[in-house]
Amino acid sequence: QVQLVESGGGLAQPGGSLRLSCVASGFPFMDYAMTWARQAPGKGLEWVAGIYSDDRVAYYSDSVKGRFTISRDNVKNTLFLQMNSLKPEDTARYYCGKPADRGTYLYTPWPIESWGRGAQVTVSS
């Protein structure tokens, strides 16, 4: 079965950095686009970043452009989100998601069939 396990969350100060990792298993990781999404308390899901199977970046949300970088290691079956210049509004639970098929989707929301349990990111001074 598909498994997605996020790690790397925690507490950071404004302006600080964190790197999230998502270790994937149970499917041919290299064949699938992947995404990071986040949800803050009381708010809806925000599509943070997406990446295609061939390492091309699909999208970044406007709120994270220039600060976050999505990447992947298809040998290690791992998805990353490097988060720099963190802001308090980045505080959320961050989820790694796998689309339902191998499509190269152009628009969010992507048809995600599996999510990890998430990693909490808190940005506070």
Short mmCIF file of N, CA and C in Angstrom, two decimals:
data_model
loop_
_atom_site.label_atom_id
_atom_site.label_comp_id
_atom_site.label_asym_id
_atom_site.label_seq_id
_atom_site.Cartn_x
_atom_site.Cartn_y
_atom_site.Cartn_z
N GLN A 1 0.81 -1.16 0.00
CA GLN A 1 0.00 0.00 0.00
C GLN A 1 0.88 1.26 0.00
N VAL A 2 0.29 2.33 -0.46
CA VAL A 2 1.00 3.59 -0.50
C VAL A 2 1.26 4.08 0.91
N GLN A 3 2.49 4.49 1.15
CA GLN A 3 2.85 5.09 2.42
C GLN A 3 3.65 6.35 2.16
N LEU A 4 3.29 7.40 2.86
CA LEU A 4 3.98 8.67 2.77
C LEU A 4 4.24 9.15 4.19
N VAL A 5 5.50 9.34 4.51
CA VAL A 5 5.88 9.70 5.87
C VAL A 5 6.67 10.98 5.85
N GLU A 6 6.08 12.02 6.41
CA GLU A 6 6.73 13.32 6.48
C GLU A 6 7.59 13.43 7.72
N SER A 7 8.64 14.22 7.61
CA SER A 7 9.49 14.51 8.75
C SER A 7 10.15 15.86 8.52
N GLY A 8 10.77 16.37 9.56
CA GLY A 8 11.52 17.61 9.44
C GLY A 8 10.81 18.84 9.95
N GLY A 9 9.58 18.68 10.39
CA GLY A 9 8.86 19.81 10.93
C GLY A 9 9.37 20.18 12.31
N GLY A 10 8.80 21.22 12.84
CA GLY A 10 9.19 21.68 14.16
C GLY A 10 8.97 23.16 14.31
N LEU A 11 9.67 23.72 15.25
CA LEU A 11 9.56 25.14 15.57
C LEU A 11 10.71 25.91 14.95
N ALA A 12 10.38 26.99 14.28
CA ALA A 12 11.39 27.87 13.72
C ALA A 12 11.03 29.32 14.02
N GLN A 13 12.04 30.15 14.09
CA GLN A 13 11.81 31.57 14.25
C GLN A 13 11.53 32.22 12.91
N PRO A 14 10.83 33.34 12.91
CA PRO A 14 10.66 34.06 11.65
C PRO A 14 12.01 34.33 11.00
N GLY A 15 12.09 34.10 9.72
CA GLY A 15 13.34 34.23 9.00
C GLY A 15 14.18 32.98 8.97
N GLY A 16 13.79 32.00 9.74
CA GLY A 16 14.54 30.76 9.80
C GLY A 16 14.20 29.81 8.68
N SER A 17 14.76 28.62 8.76
CA SER A 17 14.59 27.62 7.71
C SER A 17 14.28 26.25 8.29
N LEU A 18 13.54 25.49 7.54
CA LEU A 18 13.30 24.08 7.83
C LEU A 18 13.28 23.34 6.51
N ARG A 19 13.61 22.07 6.55
CA ARG A 19 13.48 21.23 5.38
C ARG A 19 12.62 20.03 5.72
N LEU A 20 11.52 19.90 5.01
CA LEU A 20 10.64 18.77 5.17
C LEU A 20 11.03 17.66 4.21
N SER A 21 10.88 16.44 4.67
CA SER A 21 11.10 15.28 3.83
C SER A 21 9.85 14.41 3.83
N CYS A 22 9.63 13.73 2.75
CA CYS A 22 8.54 12.78 2.64
C CYS A 22 9.09 11.52 2.00
N VAL A 23 9.17 10.47 2.77
CA VAL A 23 9.65 9.19 2.27
C VAL A 23 8.45 8.39 1.76
N ALA A 24 8.51 7.99 0.51
CA ALA A 24 7.39 7.32 -0.14
C ALA A 24 7.71 5.85 -0.37
N SER A 25 6.67 5.04 -0.31
CA SER A 25 6.81 3.62 -0.60
C SER A 25 5.48 3.07 -1.06
N GLY A 26 5.51 1.90 -1.66
CA GLY A 26 4.29 1.23 -2.07
C GLY A 26 3.82 1.55 -3.47
N PHE A 27 4.58 2.32 -4.20
CA PHE A 27 4.24 2.67 -5.57
C PHE A 27 5.51 3.11 -6.29
N PRO A 28 5.49 3.13 -7.62
CA PRO A 28 6.68 3.56 -8.38
C PRO A 28 6.83 5.08 -8.30
N PHE A 29 7.50 5.51 -7.26
CA PHE A 29 7.64 6.93 -6.96
C PHE A 29 8.11 7.73 -8.17
N MET A 30 9.06 7.23 -8.90
CA MET A 30 9.65 7.97 -10.01
C MET A 30 8.66 8.25 -11.14
N ASP A 31 7.52 7.57 -11.14
CA ASP A 31 6.54 7.74 -12.20
C ASP A 31 5.46 8.77 -11.87
N TYR A 32 5.48 9.29 -10.66
CA TYR A 32 4.40 10.15 -10.21
C TYR A 32 4.84 11.56 -9.86
N ALA A 33 4.03 12.51 -10.25
CA ALA A 33 4.17 13.84 -9.70
C ALA A 33 3.85 13.79 -8.21
N MET A 34 4.34 14.76 -7.47
CA MET A 34 4.10 14.82 -6.04
C MET A 34 3.81 16.25 -5.64
N THR A 35 3.17 16.38 -4.49
CA THR A 35 2.80 17.72 -4.04
C THR A 35 2.97 17.86 -2.54
N TRP A 36 3.17 19.10 -2.14
CA TRP A 36 3.07 19.50 -0.75
C TRP A 36 1.87 20.42 -0.61
N ALA A 37 1.08 20.18 0.41
CA ALA A 37 -0.02 21.05 0.75
C ALA A 37 0.02 21.30 2.25
N ARG A 38 -0.65 22.33 2.68
CA ARG A 38 -0.64 22.65 4.11
C ARG A 38 -2.02 23.11 4.55
N GLN A 39 -2.25 22.97 5.83
CA GLN A 39 -3.50 23.40 6.41
C GLN A 39 -3.25 24.00 7.78
N ALA A 40 -3.64 25.24 7.92
CA ALA A 40 -3.56 25.92 9.20
C ALA A 40 -4.87 25.71 9.95
N PRO A 41 -4.85 25.82 11.27
CA PRO A 41 -6.08 25.61 12.04
C PRO A 41 -7.21 26.51 11.56
N GLY A 42 -8.36 25.90 11.32
CA GLY A 42 -9.53 26.64 10.90
C GLY A 42 -9.53 27.10 9.46
N LYS A 43 -8.53 26.69 8.70
CA LYS A 43 -8.44 27.10 7.31
C LYS A 43 -8.44 25.89 6.38
N GLY A 44 -8.70 26.16 5.13
CA GLY A 44 -8.72 25.11 4.14
C GLY A 44 -7.33 24.69 3.70
N LEU A 45 -7.31 23.69 2.88
CA LEU A 45 -6.05 23.18 2.37
C LEU A 45 -5.48 24.14 1.33
N GLU A 46 -4.21 24.44 1.47
CA GLU A 46 -3.50 25.28 0.51
C GLU A 46 -2.49 24.44 -0.25
N TRP A 47 -2.52 24.54 -1.56
CA TRP A 47 -1.57 23.83 -2.40
C TRP A 47 -0.27 24.61 -2.44
N VAL A 48 0.73 24.09 -1.79
CA VAL A 48 1.97 24.82 -1.59
C VAL A 48 2.91 24.71 -2.78
N ALA A 49 3.16 23.49 -3.23
CA ALA A 49 4.12 23.26 -4.29
C ALA A 49 3.88 21.89 -4.91
N GLY A 50 4.20 21.78 -6.18
CA GLY A 50 4.09 20.51 -6.87
C GLY A 50 5.28 20.30 -7.77
N ILE A 51 5.59 19.05 -8.01
CA ILE A 51 6.73 18.71 -8.85
C ILE A 51 6.37 17.50 -9.69
N TYR A 52 6.79 17.52 -10.95
CA TYR A 52 6.53 16.41 -11.84
C TYR A 52 7.55 15.31 -11.63
N SER A 53 7.27 14.18 -12.21
CA SER A 53 8.14 13.01 -12.03
C SER A 53 9.55 13.23 -12.56
N ASP A 54 9.69 14.11 -13.55
CA ASP A 54 11.00 14.37 -14.16
C ASP A 54 11.73 15.55 -13.53
N ASP A 55 11.32 15.97 -12.35
CA ASP A 55 11.95 17.03 -11.57
C ASP A 55 11.55 18.44 -11.98
N ARG A 56 10.71 18.58 -12.97
CA ARG A 56 10.22 19.91 -13.32
C ARG A 56 9.23 20.39 -12.26
N VAL A 57 9.41 21.62 -11.85
CA VAL A 57 8.49 22.20 -10.87
C VAL A 57 7.18 22.51 -11.55
N ALA A 58 6.09 22.06 -10.96
CA ALA A 58 4.77 22.28 -11.51
C ALA A 58 4.18 23.62 -11.05
N TYR A 59 4.32 23.92 -9.78
CA TYR A 59 3.75 25.15 -9.26
C TYR A 59 4.28 25.44 -7.87
N TYR A 60 4.18 26.71 -7.50
CA TYR A 60 4.30 27.17 -6.13
C TYR A 60 3.13 28.09 -5.86
N SER A 61 2.64 28.06 -4.66
CA SER A 61 1.65 29.06 -4.29
C SER A 61 2.33 30.43 -4.25
N ASP A 62 1.55 31.46 -4.51
CA ASP A 62 2.11 32.81 -4.49
C ASP A 62 2.72 33.15 -3.13
N SER A 63 2.17 32.60 -2.09
CA SER A 63 2.62 32.94 -0.76
C SER A 63 4.01 32.39 -0.43
N VAL A 64 4.47 31.40 -1.18
CA VAL A 64 5.77 30.80 -0.87
C VAL A 64 6.80 30.98 -1.97
N LYS A 65 6.41 31.53 -3.09
CA LYS A 65 7.35 31.72 -4.19
C LYS A 65 8.56 32.54 -3.75
N GLY A 66 9.72 32.06 -4.12
CA GLY A 66 10.95 32.74 -3.76
C GLY A 66 11.49 32.35 -2.41
N ARG A 67 10.71 31.63 -1.63
CA ARG A 67 11.13 31.22 -0.29
C ARG A 67 11.22 29.71 -0.14
N PHE A 68 10.33 28.99 -0.78
CA PHE A 68 10.29 27.53 -0.68
C PHE A 68 10.79 26.91 -1.97
N THR A 69 11.39 25.75 -1.85
CA THR A 69 11.85 25.00 -3.00
C THR A 69 11.43 23.55 -2.87
N ILE A 70 10.72 23.05 -3.85
CA ILE A 70 10.35 21.65 -3.86
C ILE A 70 11.36 20.89 -4.72
N SER A 71 11.71 19.71 -4.27
CA SER A 71 12.63 18.87 -5.02
C SER A 71 12.35 17.42 -4.69
N ARG A 72 13.00 16.54 -5.42
CA ARG A 72 12.79 15.12 -5.18
C ARG A 72 14.05 14.34 -5.49
N ASP A 73 14.16 13.20 -4.87
CA ASP A 73 15.24 12.26 -5.13
C ASP A 73 14.57 10.95 -5.51
N ASN A 74 14.56 10.65 -6.79
CA ASN A 74 13.87 9.46 -7.26
C ASN A 74 14.59 8.16 -6.94
N VAL A 75 15.84 8.26 -6.55
CA VAL A 75 16.57 7.08 -6.12
C VAL A 75 16.20 6.73 -4.69
N LYS A 76 16.08 7.74 -3.86
CA LYS A 76 15.73 7.55 -2.46
C LYS A 76 14.23 7.57 -2.19
N ASN A 77 13.44 7.77 -3.24
CA ASN A 77 11.98 7.83 -3.10
C ASN A 77 11.56 8.87 -2.07
N THR A 78 12.18 10.03 -2.17
CA THR A 78 11.95 11.07 -1.18
C THR A 78 11.61 12.39 -1.84
N LEU A 79 10.63 13.05 -1.29
CA LEU A 79 10.22 14.38 -1.69
C LEU A 79 10.67 15.37 -0.62
N PHE A 80 11.11 16.54 -1.04
CA PHE A 80 11.61 17.54 -0.11
C PHE A 80 10.88 18.86 -0.29
N LEU A 81 10.84 19.61 0.78
CA LEU A 81 10.41 20.99 0.71
C LEU A 81 11.35 21.82 1.57
N GLN A 82 12.21 22.57 0.92
CA GLN A 82 13.10 23.48 1.62
C GLN A 82 12.36 24.78 1.86
N MET A 83 12.26 25.17 3.11
CA MET A 83 11.50 26.35 3.49
C MET A 83 12.45 27.36 4.11
N ASN A 84 12.64 28.46 3.43
CA ASN A 84 13.50 29.53 3.90
C ASN A 84 12.69 30.78 4.18
N SER A 85 13.29 31.69 4.90
CA SER A 85 12.64 32.96 5.22
C SER A 85 11.24 32.75 5.77
N LEU A 86 11.14 31.85 6.71
CA LEU A 86 9.84 31.47 7.24
C LEU A 86 9.13 32.64 7.91
N LYS A 87 7.83 32.63 7.75
CA LYS A 87 6.96 33.64 8.32
C LYS A 87 5.95 32.99 9.25
N PRO A 88 5.43 33.73 10.21
CA PRO A 88 4.41 33.15 11.09
C PRO A 88 3.23 32.57 10.32
N GLU A 89 2.87 33.16 9.20
CA GLU A 89 1.76 32.65 8.42
C GLU A 89 2.05 31.33 7.72
N ASP A 90 3.29 30.87 7.78
CA ASP A 90 3.63 29.55 7.29
C ASP A 90 3.27 28.46 8.29
N THR A 91 2.89 28.86 9.47
CA THR A 91 2.51 27.89 10.50
C THR A 91 1.33 27.07 10.01
N ALA A 92 1.51 25.78 9.95
CA ALA A 92 0.49 24.88 9.43
C ALA A 92 0.99 23.45 9.55
N ARG A 93 0.10 22.54 9.27
CA ARG A 93 0.52 21.16 9.12
C ARG A 93 0.75 20.92 7.63
N TYR A 94 1.88 20.36 7.31
CA TYR A 94 2.29 20.17 5.93
C TYR A 94 2.16 18.70 5.55
N TYR A 95 1.50 18.48 4.42
CA TYR A 95 1.22 17.13 3.97
C TYR A 95 1.86 16.85 2.62
N CYS A 96 2.36 15.67 2.49
CA CYS A 96 2.88 15.15 1.24
C CYS A 96 1.77 14.36 0.56
N GLY A 97 1.57 14.59 -0.73
CA GLY A 97 0.49 13.94 -1.43
C GLY A 97 0.90 13.31 -2.75
N LYS A 98 0.28 12.19 -3.06
CA LYS A 98 0.51 11.43 -4.29
C LYS A 98 -0.76 11.48 -5.14
N PRO A 99 -0.66 11.90 -6.38
CA PRO A 99 -1.83 11.89 -7.26
C PRO A 99 -2.32 10.48 -7.55
N ALA A 100 -3.54 10.39 -8.05
CA ALA A 100 -4.17 9.11 -8.32
C ALA A 100 -3.56 8.39 -9.51
N ASP A 101 -2.98 9.12 -10.43
CA ASP A 101 -2.41 8.49 -11.61
C ASP A 101 -1.12 9.20 -12.00
N ARG A 102 -0.60 8.83 -13.15
CA ARG A 102 0.69 9.34 -13.60
C ARG A 102 0.60 10.62 -14.42
N GLY A 103 -0.53 11.26 -14.43
CA GLY A 103 -0.72 12.45 -15.23
C GLY A 103 0.16 13.61 -14.80
N THR A 104 0.44 14.47 -15.76
CA THR A 104 1.16 15.71 -15.49
C THR A 104 0.13 16.83 -15.44
N TYR A 105 -0.43 17.02 -14.27
CA TYR A 105 -1.55 17.92 -14.10
C TYR A 105 -1.11 19.38 -14.21
N LEU A 106 -1.96 20.17 -14.83
CA LEU A 106 -1.63 21.57 -15.06
C LEU A 106 -2.20 22.50 -14.00
N TYR A 107 -3.28 22.10 -13.37
CA TYR A 107 -3.98 22.97 -12.44
C TYR A 107 -4.25 22.26 -11.12
N THR A 108 -4.19 23.05 -10.06
CA THR A 108 -4.66 22.55 -8.78
C THR A 108 -6.16 22.79 -8.67
N PRO A 109 -6.88 21.98 -7.91
CA PRO A 109 -6.38 20.88 -7.09
C PRO A 109 -6.02 19.64 -7.90
N TRP A 110 -4.94 19.02 -7.51
CA TRP A 110 -4.57 17.76 -8.12
C TRP A 110 -5.42 16.64 -7.54
N PRO A 111 -5.62 15.59 -8.32
CA PRO A 111 -6.42 14.45 -7.83
C PRO A 111 -5.61 13.54 -6.91
N ILE A 112 -5.44 13.98 -5.69
CA ILE A 112 -4.61 13.25 -4.73
C ILE A 112 -5.37 12.06 -4.18
N GLU A 113 -4.74 10.91 -4.23
CA GLU A 113 -5.36 9.72 -3.67
C GLU A 113 -4.78 9.33 -2.33
N SER A 114 -3.58 9.81 -2.00
CA SER A 114 -2.94 9.44 -0.75
C SER A 114 -2.22 10.64 -0.16
N TRP A 115 -2.42 10.82 1.13
CA TRP A 115 -1.72 11.86 1.89
C TRP A 115 -0.97 11.21 3.04
N GLY A 116 0.14 11.82 3.39
CA GLY A 116 0.79 11.44 4.62
C GLY A 116 0.04 11.98 5.82
N ARG A 117 0.52 11.66 6.99
CA ARG A 117 -0.11 12.16 8.21
C ARG A 117 0.23 13.61 8.49
N GLY A 118 1.25 14.11 7.85
CA GLY A 118 1.61 15.50 7.98
C GLY A 118 2.72 15.75 8.97
N ALA A 119 3.34 16.90 8.82
CA ALA A 119 4.37 17.37 9.73
C ALA A 119 4.02 18.79 10.16
N GLN A 120 4.04 19.02 11.44
CA GLN A 120 3.69 20.33 11.95
C GLN A 120 4.86 21.29 11.82
N VAL A 121 4.57 22.46 11.30
CA VAL A 121 5.54 23.54 11.22
C VAL A 121 4.97 24.73 11.97
N THR A 122 5.72 25.20 12.93
CA THR A 122 5.31 26.36 13.70
C THR A 122 6.39 27.42 13.61
N VAL A 123 6.00 28.60 13.20
CA VAL A 123 6.94 29.71 13.05
C VAL A 123 6.53 30.79 14.05
N SER A 124 7.37 30.99 15.01
CA SER A 124 7.05 31.92 16.08
C SER A 124 8.32 32.41 16.73
N SER A 125 8.28 33.63 17.19
CA SER A 125 9.40 34.18 17.94
C SER A 125 9.23 33.99 19.43
#
